[in-house]
Coordinates of C-alpha atoms in Angstrom, one line a residue:
X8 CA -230.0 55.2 105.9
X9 CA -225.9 54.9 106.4
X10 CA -224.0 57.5 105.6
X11 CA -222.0 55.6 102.7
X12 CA -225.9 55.4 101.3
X13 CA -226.2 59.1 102.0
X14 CA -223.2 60.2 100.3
X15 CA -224.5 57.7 96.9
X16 CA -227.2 59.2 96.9
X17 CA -225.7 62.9 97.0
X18 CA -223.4 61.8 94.2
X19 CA -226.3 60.3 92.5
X20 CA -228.7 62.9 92.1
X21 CA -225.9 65.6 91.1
X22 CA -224.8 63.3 88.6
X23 CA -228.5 63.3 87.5
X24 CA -228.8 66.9 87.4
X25 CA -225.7 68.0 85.6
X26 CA -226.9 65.4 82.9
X27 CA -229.8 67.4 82.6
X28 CA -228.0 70.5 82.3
X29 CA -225.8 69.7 80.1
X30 CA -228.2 68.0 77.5
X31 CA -228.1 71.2 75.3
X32 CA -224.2 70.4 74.0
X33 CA -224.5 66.6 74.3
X34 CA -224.4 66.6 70.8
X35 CA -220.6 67.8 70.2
X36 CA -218.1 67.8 71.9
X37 CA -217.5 70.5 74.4
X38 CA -214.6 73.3 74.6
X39 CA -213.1 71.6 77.9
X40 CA -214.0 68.9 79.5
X41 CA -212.9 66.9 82.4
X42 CA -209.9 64.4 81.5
X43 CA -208.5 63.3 85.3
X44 CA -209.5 63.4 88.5
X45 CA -207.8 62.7 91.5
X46 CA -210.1 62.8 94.4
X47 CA -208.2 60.8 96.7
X48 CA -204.2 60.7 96.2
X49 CA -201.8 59.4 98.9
X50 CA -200.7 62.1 101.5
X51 CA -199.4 64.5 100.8
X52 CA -200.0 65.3 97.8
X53 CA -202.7 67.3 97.1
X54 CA -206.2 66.3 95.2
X55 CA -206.5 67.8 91.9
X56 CA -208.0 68.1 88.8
X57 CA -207.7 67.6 84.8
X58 CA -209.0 69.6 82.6
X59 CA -208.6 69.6 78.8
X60 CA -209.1 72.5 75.9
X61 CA -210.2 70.3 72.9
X62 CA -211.3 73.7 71.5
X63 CA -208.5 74.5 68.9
X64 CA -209.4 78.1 70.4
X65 CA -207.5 80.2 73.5
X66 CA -210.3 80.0 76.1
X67 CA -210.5 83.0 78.8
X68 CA -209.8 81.6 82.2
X69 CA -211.8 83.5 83.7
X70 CA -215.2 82.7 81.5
X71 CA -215.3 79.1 83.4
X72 CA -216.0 77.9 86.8
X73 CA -216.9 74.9 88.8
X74 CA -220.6 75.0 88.9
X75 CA -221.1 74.8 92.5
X76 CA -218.5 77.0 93.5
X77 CA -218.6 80.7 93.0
X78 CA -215.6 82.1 91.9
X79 CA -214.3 81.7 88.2
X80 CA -210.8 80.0 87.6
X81 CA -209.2 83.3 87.2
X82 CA -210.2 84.8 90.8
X83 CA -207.1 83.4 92.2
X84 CA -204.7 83.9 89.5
X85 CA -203.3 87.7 90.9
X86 CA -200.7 89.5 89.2
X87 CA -200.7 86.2 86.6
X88 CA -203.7 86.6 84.9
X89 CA -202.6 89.4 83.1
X90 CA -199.8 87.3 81.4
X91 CA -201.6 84.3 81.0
X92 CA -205.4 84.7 81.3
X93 CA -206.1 81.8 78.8
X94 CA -206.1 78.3 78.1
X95 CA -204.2 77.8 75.1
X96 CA -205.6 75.3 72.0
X97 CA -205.2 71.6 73.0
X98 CA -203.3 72.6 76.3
X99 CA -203.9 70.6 79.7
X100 CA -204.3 72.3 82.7
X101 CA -204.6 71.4 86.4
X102 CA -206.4 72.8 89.1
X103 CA -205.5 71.7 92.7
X104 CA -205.7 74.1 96.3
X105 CA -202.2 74.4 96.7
X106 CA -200.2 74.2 93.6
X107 CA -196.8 74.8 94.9
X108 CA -197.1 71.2 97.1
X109 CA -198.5 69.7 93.8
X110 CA -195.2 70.7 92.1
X111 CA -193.2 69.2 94.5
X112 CA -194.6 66.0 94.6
X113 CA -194.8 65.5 90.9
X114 CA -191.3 66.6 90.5
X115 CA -191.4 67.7 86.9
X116 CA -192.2 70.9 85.6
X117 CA -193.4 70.9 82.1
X118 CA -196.8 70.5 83.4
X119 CA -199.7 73.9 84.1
X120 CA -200.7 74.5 87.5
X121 CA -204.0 76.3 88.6
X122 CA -204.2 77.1 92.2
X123 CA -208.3 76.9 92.8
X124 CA -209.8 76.7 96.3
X125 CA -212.5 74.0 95.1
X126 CA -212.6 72.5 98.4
X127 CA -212.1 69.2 99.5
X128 CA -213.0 66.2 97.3
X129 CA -215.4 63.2 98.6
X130 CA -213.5 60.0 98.6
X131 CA -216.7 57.9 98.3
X132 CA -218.8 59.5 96.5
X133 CA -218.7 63.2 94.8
X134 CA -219.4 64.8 91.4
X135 CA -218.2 68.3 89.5
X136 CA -219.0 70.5 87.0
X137 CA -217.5 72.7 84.8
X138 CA -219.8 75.8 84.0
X139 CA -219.0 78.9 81.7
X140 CA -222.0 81.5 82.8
X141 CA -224.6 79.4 84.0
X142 CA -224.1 76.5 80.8
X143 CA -223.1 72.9 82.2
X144 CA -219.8 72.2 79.9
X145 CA -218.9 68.8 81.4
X146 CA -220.0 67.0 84.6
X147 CA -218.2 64.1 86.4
X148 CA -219.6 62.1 89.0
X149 CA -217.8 59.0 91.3
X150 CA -218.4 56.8 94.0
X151 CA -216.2 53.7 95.9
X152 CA -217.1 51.3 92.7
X153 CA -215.4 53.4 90.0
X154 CA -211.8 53.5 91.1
X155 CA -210.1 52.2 94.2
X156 CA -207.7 55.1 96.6
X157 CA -205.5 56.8 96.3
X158 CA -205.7 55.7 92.1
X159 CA -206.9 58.9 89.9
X160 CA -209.2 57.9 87.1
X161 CA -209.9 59.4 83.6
X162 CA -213.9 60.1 83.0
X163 CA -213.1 59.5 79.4
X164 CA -212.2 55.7 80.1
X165 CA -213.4 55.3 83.5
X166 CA -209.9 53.7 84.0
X167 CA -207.1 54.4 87.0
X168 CA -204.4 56.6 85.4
X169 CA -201.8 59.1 86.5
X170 CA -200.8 60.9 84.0
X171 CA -200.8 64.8 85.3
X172 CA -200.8 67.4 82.4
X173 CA -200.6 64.7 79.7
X174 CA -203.4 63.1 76.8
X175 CA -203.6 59.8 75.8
X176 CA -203.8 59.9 72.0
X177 CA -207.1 57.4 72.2
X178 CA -208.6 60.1 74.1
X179 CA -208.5 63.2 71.8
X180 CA -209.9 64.3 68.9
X181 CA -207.7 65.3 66.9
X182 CA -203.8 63.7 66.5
X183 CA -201.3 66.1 68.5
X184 CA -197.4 65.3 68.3
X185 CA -196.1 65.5 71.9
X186 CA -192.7 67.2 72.4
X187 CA -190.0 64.5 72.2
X188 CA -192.1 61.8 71.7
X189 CA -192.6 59.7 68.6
X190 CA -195.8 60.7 66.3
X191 CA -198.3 58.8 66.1
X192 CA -198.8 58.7 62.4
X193 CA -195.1 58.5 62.1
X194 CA -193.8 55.3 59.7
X195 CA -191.6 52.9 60.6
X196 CA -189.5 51.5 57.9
X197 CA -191.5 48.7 57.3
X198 CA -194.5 51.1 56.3
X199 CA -196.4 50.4 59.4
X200 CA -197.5 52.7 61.9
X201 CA -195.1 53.4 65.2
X202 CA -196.1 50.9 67.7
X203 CA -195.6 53.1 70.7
X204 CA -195.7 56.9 71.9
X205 CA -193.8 57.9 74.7
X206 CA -192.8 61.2 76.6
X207 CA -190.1 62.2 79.3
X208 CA -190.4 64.1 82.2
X209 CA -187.1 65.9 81.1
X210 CA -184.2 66.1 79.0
X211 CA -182.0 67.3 81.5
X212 CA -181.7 65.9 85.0
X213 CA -179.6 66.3 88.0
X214 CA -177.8 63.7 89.7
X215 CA -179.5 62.3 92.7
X216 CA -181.7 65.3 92.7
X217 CA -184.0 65.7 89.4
X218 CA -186.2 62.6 89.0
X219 CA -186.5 61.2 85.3
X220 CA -190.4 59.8 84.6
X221 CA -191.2 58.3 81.1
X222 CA -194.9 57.9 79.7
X223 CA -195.5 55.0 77.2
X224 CA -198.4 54.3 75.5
X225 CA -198.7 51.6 73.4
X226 CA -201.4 48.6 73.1
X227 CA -198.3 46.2 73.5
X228 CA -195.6 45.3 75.9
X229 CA -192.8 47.7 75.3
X230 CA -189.2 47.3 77.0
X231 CA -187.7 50.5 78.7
X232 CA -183.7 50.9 79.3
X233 CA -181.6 53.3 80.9
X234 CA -178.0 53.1 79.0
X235 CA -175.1 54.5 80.0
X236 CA -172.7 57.0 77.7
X237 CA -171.0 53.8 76.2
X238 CA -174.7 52.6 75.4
X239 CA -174.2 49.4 78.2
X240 CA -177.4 48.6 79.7
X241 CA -177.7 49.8 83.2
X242 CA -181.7 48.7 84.3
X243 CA -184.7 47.5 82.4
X244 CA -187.9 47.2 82.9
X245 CA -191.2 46.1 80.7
X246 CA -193.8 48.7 80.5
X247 CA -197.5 46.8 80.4
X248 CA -199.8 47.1 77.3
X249 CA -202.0 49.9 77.6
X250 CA -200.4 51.2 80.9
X251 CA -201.6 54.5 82.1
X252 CA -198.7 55.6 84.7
X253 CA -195.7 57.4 84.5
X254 CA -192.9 54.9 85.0
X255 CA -190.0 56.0 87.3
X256 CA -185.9 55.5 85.9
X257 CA -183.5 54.9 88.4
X258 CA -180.4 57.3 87.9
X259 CA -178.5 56.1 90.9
X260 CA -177.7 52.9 88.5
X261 CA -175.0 55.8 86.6
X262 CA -171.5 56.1 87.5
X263 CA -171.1 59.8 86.9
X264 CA -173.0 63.0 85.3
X265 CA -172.7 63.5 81.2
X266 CA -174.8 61.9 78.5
X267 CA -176.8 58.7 79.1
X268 CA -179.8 57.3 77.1
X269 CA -183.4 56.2 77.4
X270 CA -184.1 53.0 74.8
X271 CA -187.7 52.1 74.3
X272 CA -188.6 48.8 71.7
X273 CA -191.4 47.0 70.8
X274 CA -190.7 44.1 68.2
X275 CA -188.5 45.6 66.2
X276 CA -189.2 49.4 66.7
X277 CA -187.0 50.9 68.8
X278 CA -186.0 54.3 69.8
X279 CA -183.1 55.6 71.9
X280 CA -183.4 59.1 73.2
X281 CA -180.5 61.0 74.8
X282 CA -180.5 62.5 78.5
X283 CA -178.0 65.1 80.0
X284 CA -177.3 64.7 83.1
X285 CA -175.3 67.4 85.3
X286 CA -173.9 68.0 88.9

């Protein structure tokens, strides 16, 4: 037997056993559960991990661990446990080995970082669990079928995604309204529902140096523009239905710091959303 075959099979059988395990809370739906993993990311950022508190509860930190490793989440907070030693209700939170690199490379800050030494993560074929004592809460398992590197995926809709410390609204439970994005319930003046969420990296940038990232989620096409103060069109780009990536805005197309605008529209829905941008 190969060692691809070997590493299946490893995959395999943990899968297997944390279904097993975790059998008891099938039935509902647990406190946290896994929401994006990315195993195998281009260099250099780091791998990490998704997790989600669908609890409505603050969850203690250190209650919970990866089931095959031995230390709880908390173990390597230090001096920052005591100020925040929870998860908060419906708050995403990622766990990576060297949070600081992470940061960097995602180069927006609105997002919770863990720092966890879970080891490295198989790039063919690998599985985790969460655990709170010895209780399976959620298990995840992959191999080189479910998503091809350096793509993340989402065990929720065993889809590529990459959208770090954010929730698509189809896969929660309950309807959250997401800080400077449009709610999903929200009317349109037509009666209808909004035909697209969406959510910025920032509202305030600097020029050349802070990069501006906008999420969209919408089950149609939806066009993206960067304006400029005088609201002329300065780049555009369509966002694909049902997209699951954060989409990058140019702001070298501006002439000069001060206020500039993000316009989103879909049919006739539209939005325009107002960005500061300083020296």
């Amino acid at each position: 037997m190969n060692q691809n075959a070997v590493l299946r099979l490893y995959a395999l059988l943990w899968g297997v056993a944390f279904f097993f395990f975790g059998l008891a809370r099938a039935a509902e739906t647990p406190d946290l559960y896994f929401t994006e993993v990315h195993h195998c990311p281009a260099e250099p950022e780091p791998e990490w991990v998704e997790v989600y508190n669908a609890s409505g509860s603050p969850l203690p930190v250190g209650d919970y661990r990866f089931c095959n490793r031995a230390k709880n989440w908390g173990a390597s907070q230090g001096k920052a446990k005591t100020r925040r030693d929870t998860i908060a209700p419906y708050e995403t939170v990622l766990f990576t080995r060297d949070t600081l690199l992470l940061r960097e490379y995602l180069g927006f800050k609105d997002v919770r970082l863990i720092q966890y030494a879970m080891g490295y993560l198989n790039n063919t074929a690998g599985s985790l669990a969460i655990c709170k004592g010895d209780t399976v809460i959620d298990s995840i398992a992959w191999d080189k079928s479910t998503v091809a590197c350096p793509s993340g995926f989402n065990p929720q809709t065993g889809r590529a995604e990459n959208t770090p410390g954010y929730q698509s609204a189809r896969d929660l439970d309950r309807s959250i309204l997401l800080s400077g994005s449009a709610d999903k319930g929200e009317k349109t003046q037509s009666g209808s529902q909004a035909p697209f969420t969406f959510r910025l990296s920032t509202r305030v940038v600097r020029a050349n140096k802070t990069p501006l990232r906008v999420y969209v989620e919408s089950e149609f096409p939806v066009a993206l523009r960067l304006l400029d103060s005088a609201g002329r069109e300065q780049w555009k780009t369509t966002v694909p239905a049902n997209s699951n990536v954060w989409v990058n805005v140019p702001l070298d197309r501006l002439a000069g710091i001060g206020v500039t605008y993000i316009a989103l529209a879909s049919g006739r829905y539209e939005q325009l959303v107002g960005i500061l941008v300083r020296p």
